Coordinates of C-alpha atoms in Angstrom, one line a residue:
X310 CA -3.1 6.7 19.7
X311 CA -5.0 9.9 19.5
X312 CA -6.3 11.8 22.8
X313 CA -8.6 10.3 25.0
X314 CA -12.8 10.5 24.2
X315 CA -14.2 13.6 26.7
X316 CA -17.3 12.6 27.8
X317 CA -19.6 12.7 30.4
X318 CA -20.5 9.1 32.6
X319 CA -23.9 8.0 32.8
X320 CA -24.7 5.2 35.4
X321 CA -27.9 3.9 35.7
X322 CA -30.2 2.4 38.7
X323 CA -33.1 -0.1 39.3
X324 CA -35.2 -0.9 36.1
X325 CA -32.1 -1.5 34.1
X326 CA -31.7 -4.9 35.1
X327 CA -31.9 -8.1 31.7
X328 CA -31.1 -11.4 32.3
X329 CA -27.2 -12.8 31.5
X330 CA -26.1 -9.1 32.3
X331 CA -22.3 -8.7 32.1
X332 CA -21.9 -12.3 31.4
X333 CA -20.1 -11.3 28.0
X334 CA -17.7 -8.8 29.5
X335 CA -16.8 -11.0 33.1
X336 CA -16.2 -14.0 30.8
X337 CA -13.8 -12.2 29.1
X338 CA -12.0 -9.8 31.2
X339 CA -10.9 -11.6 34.8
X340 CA -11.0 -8.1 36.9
X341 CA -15.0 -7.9 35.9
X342 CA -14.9 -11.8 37.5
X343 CA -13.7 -10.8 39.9
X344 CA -16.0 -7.9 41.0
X345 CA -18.7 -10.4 40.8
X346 CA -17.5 -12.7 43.2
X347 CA -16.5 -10.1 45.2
X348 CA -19.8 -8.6 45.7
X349 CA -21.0 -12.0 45.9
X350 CA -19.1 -12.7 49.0
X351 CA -19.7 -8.9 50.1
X352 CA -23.5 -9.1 50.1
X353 CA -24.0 -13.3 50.8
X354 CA -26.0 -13.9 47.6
X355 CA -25.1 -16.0 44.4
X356 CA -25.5 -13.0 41.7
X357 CA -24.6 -15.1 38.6
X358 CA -27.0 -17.7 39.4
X359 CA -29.3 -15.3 39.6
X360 CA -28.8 -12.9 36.8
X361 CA -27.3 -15.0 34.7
X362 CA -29.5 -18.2 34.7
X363 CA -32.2 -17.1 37.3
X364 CA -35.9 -16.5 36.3
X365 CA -37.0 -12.6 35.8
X366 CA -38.8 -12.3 38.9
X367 CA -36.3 -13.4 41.1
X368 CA -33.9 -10.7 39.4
X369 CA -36.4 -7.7 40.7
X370 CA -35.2 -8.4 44.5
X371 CA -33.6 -5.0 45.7
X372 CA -31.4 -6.9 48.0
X373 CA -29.8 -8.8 44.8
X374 CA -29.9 -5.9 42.2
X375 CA -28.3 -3.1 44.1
X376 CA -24.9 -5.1 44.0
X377 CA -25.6 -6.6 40.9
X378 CA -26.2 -4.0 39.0
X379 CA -23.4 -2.1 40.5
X380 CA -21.2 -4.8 39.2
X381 CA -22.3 -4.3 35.6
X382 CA -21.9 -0.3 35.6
X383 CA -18.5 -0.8 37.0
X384 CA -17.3 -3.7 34.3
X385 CA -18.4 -1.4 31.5
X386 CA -17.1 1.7 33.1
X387 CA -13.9 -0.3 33.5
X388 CA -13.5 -1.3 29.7
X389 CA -14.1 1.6 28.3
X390 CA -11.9 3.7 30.9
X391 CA -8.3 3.3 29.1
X392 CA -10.2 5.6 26.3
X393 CA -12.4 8.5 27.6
X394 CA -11.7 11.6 29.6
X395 CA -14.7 12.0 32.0
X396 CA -15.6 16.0 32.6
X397 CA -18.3 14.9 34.9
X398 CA -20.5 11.6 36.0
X399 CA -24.1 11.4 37.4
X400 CA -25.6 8.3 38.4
X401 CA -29.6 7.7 38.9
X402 CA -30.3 6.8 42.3
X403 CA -29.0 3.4 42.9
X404 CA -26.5 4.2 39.9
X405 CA -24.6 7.0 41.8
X406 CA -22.5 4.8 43.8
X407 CA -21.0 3.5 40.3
X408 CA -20.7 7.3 39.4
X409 CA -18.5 7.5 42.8
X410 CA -16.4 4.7 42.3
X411 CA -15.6 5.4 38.9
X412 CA -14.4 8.8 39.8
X413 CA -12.4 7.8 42.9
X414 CA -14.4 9.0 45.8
X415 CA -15.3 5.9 47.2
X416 CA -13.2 2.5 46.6
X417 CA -14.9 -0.3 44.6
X418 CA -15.3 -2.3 48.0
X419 CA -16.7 0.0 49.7
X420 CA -19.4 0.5 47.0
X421 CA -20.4 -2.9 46.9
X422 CA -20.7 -2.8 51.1
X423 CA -23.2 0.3 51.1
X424 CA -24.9 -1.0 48.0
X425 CA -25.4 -4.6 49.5
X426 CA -26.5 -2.3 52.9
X427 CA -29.0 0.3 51.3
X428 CA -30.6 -2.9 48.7
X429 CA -31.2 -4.9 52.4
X430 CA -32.4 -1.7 54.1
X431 CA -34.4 -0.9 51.0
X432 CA -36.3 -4.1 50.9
X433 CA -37.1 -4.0 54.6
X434 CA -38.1 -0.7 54.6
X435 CA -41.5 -1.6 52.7
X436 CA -44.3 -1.8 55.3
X437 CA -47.0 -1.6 52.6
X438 CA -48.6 1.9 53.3
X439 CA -46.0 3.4 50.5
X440 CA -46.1 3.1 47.2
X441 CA -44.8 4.9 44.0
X442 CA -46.0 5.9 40.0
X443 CA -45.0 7.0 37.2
X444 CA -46.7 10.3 35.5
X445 CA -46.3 10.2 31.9
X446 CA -47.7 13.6 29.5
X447 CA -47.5 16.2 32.2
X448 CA -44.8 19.0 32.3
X449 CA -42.9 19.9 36.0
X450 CA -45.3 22.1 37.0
X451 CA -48.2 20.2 36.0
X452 CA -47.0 16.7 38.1
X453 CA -45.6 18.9 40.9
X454 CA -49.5 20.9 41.2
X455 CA -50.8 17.1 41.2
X456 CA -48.7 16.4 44.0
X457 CA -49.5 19.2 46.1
X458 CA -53.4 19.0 45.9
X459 CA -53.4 15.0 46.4
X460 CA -51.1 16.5 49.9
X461 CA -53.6 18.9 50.6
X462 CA -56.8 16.7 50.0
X463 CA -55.3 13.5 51.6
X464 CA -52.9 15.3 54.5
X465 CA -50.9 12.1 53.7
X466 CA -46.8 12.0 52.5
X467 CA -46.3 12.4 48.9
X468 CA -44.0 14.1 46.6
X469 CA -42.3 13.9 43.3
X470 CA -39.4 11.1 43.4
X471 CA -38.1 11.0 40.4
X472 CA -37.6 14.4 37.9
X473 CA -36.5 12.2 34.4
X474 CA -37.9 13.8 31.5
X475 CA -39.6 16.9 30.8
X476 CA -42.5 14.6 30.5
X477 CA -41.4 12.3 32.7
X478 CA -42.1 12.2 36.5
X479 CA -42.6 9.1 39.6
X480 CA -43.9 10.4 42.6
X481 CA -43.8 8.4 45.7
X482 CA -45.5 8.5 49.0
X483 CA -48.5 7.3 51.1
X484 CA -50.5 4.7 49.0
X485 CA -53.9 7.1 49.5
X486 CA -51.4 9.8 48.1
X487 CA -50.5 8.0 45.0
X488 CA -53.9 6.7 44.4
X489 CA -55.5 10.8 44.7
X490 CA -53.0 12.0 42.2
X491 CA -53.3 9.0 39.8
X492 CA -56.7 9.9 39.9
X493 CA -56.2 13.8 39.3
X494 CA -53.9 12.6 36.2
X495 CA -56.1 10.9 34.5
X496 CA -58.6 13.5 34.7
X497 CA -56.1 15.4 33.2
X498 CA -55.2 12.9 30.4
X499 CA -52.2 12.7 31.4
X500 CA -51.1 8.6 32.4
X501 CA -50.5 7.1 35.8
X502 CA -48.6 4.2 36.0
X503 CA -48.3 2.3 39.4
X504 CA -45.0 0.8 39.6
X505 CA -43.8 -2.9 41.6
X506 CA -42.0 -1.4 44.5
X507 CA -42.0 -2.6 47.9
X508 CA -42.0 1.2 49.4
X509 CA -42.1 4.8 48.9
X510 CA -38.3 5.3 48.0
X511 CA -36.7 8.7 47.6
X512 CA -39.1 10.3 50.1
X513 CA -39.4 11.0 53.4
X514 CA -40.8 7.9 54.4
X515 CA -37.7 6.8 54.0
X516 CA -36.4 8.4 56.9
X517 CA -35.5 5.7 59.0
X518 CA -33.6 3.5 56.9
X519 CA -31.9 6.2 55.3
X520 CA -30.5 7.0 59.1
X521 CA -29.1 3.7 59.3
X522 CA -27.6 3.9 56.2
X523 CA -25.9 6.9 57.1
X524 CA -24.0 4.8 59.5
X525 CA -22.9 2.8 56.9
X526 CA -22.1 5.5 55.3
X527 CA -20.0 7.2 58.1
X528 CA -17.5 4.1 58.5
X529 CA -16.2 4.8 54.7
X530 CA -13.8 6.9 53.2
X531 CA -15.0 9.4 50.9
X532 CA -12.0 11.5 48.9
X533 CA -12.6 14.1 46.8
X534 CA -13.7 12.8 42.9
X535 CA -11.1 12.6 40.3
X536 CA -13.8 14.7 38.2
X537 CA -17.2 16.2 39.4
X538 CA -19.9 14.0 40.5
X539 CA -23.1 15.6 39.5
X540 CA -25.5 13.9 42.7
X541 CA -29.1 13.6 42.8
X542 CA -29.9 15.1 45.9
X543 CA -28.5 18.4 44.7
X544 CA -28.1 18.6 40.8
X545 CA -24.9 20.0 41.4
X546 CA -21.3 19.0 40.8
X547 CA -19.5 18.2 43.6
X548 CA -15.8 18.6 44.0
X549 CA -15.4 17.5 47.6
X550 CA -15.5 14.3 49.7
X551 CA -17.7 17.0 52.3
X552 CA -19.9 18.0 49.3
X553 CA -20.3 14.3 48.6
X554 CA -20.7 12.9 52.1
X555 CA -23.1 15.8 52.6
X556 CA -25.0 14.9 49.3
X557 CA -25.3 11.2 50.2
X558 CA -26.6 11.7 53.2
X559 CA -29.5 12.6 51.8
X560 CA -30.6 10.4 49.0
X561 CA -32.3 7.4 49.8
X562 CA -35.3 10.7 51.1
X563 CA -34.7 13.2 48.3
X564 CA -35.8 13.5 45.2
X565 CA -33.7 12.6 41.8
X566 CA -33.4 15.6 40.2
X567 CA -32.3 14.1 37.0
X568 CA -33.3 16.9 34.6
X569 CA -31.3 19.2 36.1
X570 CA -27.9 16.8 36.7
X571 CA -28.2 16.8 32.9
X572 CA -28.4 20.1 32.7
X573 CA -25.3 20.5 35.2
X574 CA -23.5 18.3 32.5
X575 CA -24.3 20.5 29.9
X576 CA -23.1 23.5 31.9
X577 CA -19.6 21.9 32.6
X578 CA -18.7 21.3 28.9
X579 CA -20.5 17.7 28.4
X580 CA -21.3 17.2 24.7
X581 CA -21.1 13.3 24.8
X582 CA -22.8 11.4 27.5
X583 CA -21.1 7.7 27.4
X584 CA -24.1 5.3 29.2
X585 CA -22.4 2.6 31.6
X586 CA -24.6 -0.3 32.4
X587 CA -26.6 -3.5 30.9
X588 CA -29.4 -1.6 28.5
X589 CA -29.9 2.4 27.4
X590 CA -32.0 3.5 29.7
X591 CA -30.5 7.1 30.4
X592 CA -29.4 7.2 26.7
X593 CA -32.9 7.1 25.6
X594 CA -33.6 10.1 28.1
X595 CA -31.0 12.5 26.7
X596 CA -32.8 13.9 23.8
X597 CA -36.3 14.7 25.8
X598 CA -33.9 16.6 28.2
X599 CA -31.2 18.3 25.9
X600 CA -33.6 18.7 22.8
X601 CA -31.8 19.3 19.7
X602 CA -29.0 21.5 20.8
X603 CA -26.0 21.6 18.7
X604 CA -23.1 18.8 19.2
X605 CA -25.2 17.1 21.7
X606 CA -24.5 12.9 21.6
X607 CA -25.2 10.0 23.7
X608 CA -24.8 6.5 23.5
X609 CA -25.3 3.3 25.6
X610 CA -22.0 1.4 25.5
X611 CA -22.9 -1.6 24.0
X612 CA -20.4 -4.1 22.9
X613 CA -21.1 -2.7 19.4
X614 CA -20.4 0.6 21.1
X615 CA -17.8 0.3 22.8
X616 CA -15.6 -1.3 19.7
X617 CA -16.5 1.7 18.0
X618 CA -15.5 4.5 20.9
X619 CA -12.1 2.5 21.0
X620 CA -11.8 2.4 17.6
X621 CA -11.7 6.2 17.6
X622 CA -8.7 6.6 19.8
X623 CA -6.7 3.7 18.0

């Protein structure tokens, strides 16, 4: 067997969610099974009924897809992990508890307790005077000047959420907020897409359930990572359980700075980015946000995928 693939992780978060997700992989590997039915038990909610057989709508529900999902990441993390050698992982929102288990910080259970925790706090939190977008054709400073005049004109919360692409921005805040800078995007011909969310996540109107998270938060363990953990909050790689604890403690109200975890990648040595979950979401973002710099690769790690990465170190 040849050396192990370096790569960089890539976990994903809400969105990424099919129907009969990691079916194919628990079915045939009894420690993915097994993570199901423990984050079954863990959160109180029949996830393979639901993802596996349930209708789409039901599969939306924050307080099923947080562990759910989280399941998935892990089982692919987990087959491909005899064959890569991770410089770094990042994980978009939800998706950076993955990123933490797979590098050791927190244990899988633990993971699945915060994740069923923050997907409960999450869908309570919605009191129906937040709500969130998606910009689409704007550049940073383009979607963060919307943000600040729809502030200024409404006095209301509001800020961006999510930093994705280059081109690619959600902003999330008071409902008036949203609505003002939807309405200064398309007079810019840029696009404003209002997304199915039952609250303003990743901003300060968050505060509150993000403070009784952090006492969930406080009960666990947190060691330092195996390899760096590149966390949203900061866009840096952090080396340390303190750095990490820190980090977490403020996600659920900061914003995902996505573009620049990439870039933190890059900076560490990442040249391949190995995508861990059910579709290739973050895979698809790579080339907006690296461009076409030399040696530069990503893939989603399909089943297809994945025979092919192992086939490499055989």
């Amino acid at each position: 067997m040849s050396d192990r693939i370096s790569c960089a992780l890539l976990f994903p978060g809400q969105g990424s969610q099919e129907k009969g997700m990691g079916r194919a992989i628990a079915e045939a590997d009894a420690q993915a099974m097994d993570l199901w039915k423990k984050a079954e038990r863990i959160s109180g909610h029949d996830l393979r009924a639901i993802y596996w057989e349930g209708e789409e709508a039901d599969m939306a529900d924050t307080r099923t897809l947080q562990p759910a999902l989280t399941v998935v990441n892990l089982s692919v993390y987990l087959g491909l992990a005899g064959y890569i050698s991770p410089l770094a992982a990042a994980g978009h929102s939800l998706g950076e508890f993955a990123a933490l288990a797979a590098a050791k910080a927190l244990s899988v259970d633990d993971v699945l307790e915060l994740v069923a925790v923050r997907g409960r706090l999450m869908a309570e939190a919605g009191d129906g005077t937040g709500a969130m977008a998606a910009l689409l054709k704007v550049d940073r400073t383009g979607a963060e000047e919307m943000v600040a005049l729809a502030r200024d004109k409404t006095g209301l919360e509001l800020r961006v959420a999510n930093y994705n692409t280059p081109a690619q921005f959600v902003i999330s805040g008071k409902r008036e907020a949203v609505e003002a800078a939807s309405a200064l995007a398309k007079e810019r011909k840029a696009r404003a897409v209002p997304l199915a969310v039952s609250g303003a996540f990743h901003s300060p109107l968050m505060a509150e359930a993000a403070a009784e998270f952090a006492r969930a938060l406080g009960k666990a363990s947190i060691n330092d990572p195996a390899f760096p953990v590149v966390m949203n909050a900061t866009a840096a790689p952090a080396r340390t359980g303190a750095e990490i604890r820190e980090a977490m403690g403020r996600q659920m109200t900061s914003s995902v700075l996505w573009i620049d975890s990439v870039e933190a990648m890059w900076e560490i040595g990442a040249r391949r980015f190995v995508e861990c979950g059910p579709k290739g979401v973050l895979t698809r973002m790579l080339p907006a946000i690296l461009g076409e710099r030399e040696a530069a690769s990503g893939f989603y790690a399909d089943p297809e995928a994945m025979a092919a990465l192992t086939a490499e170190v055989a």
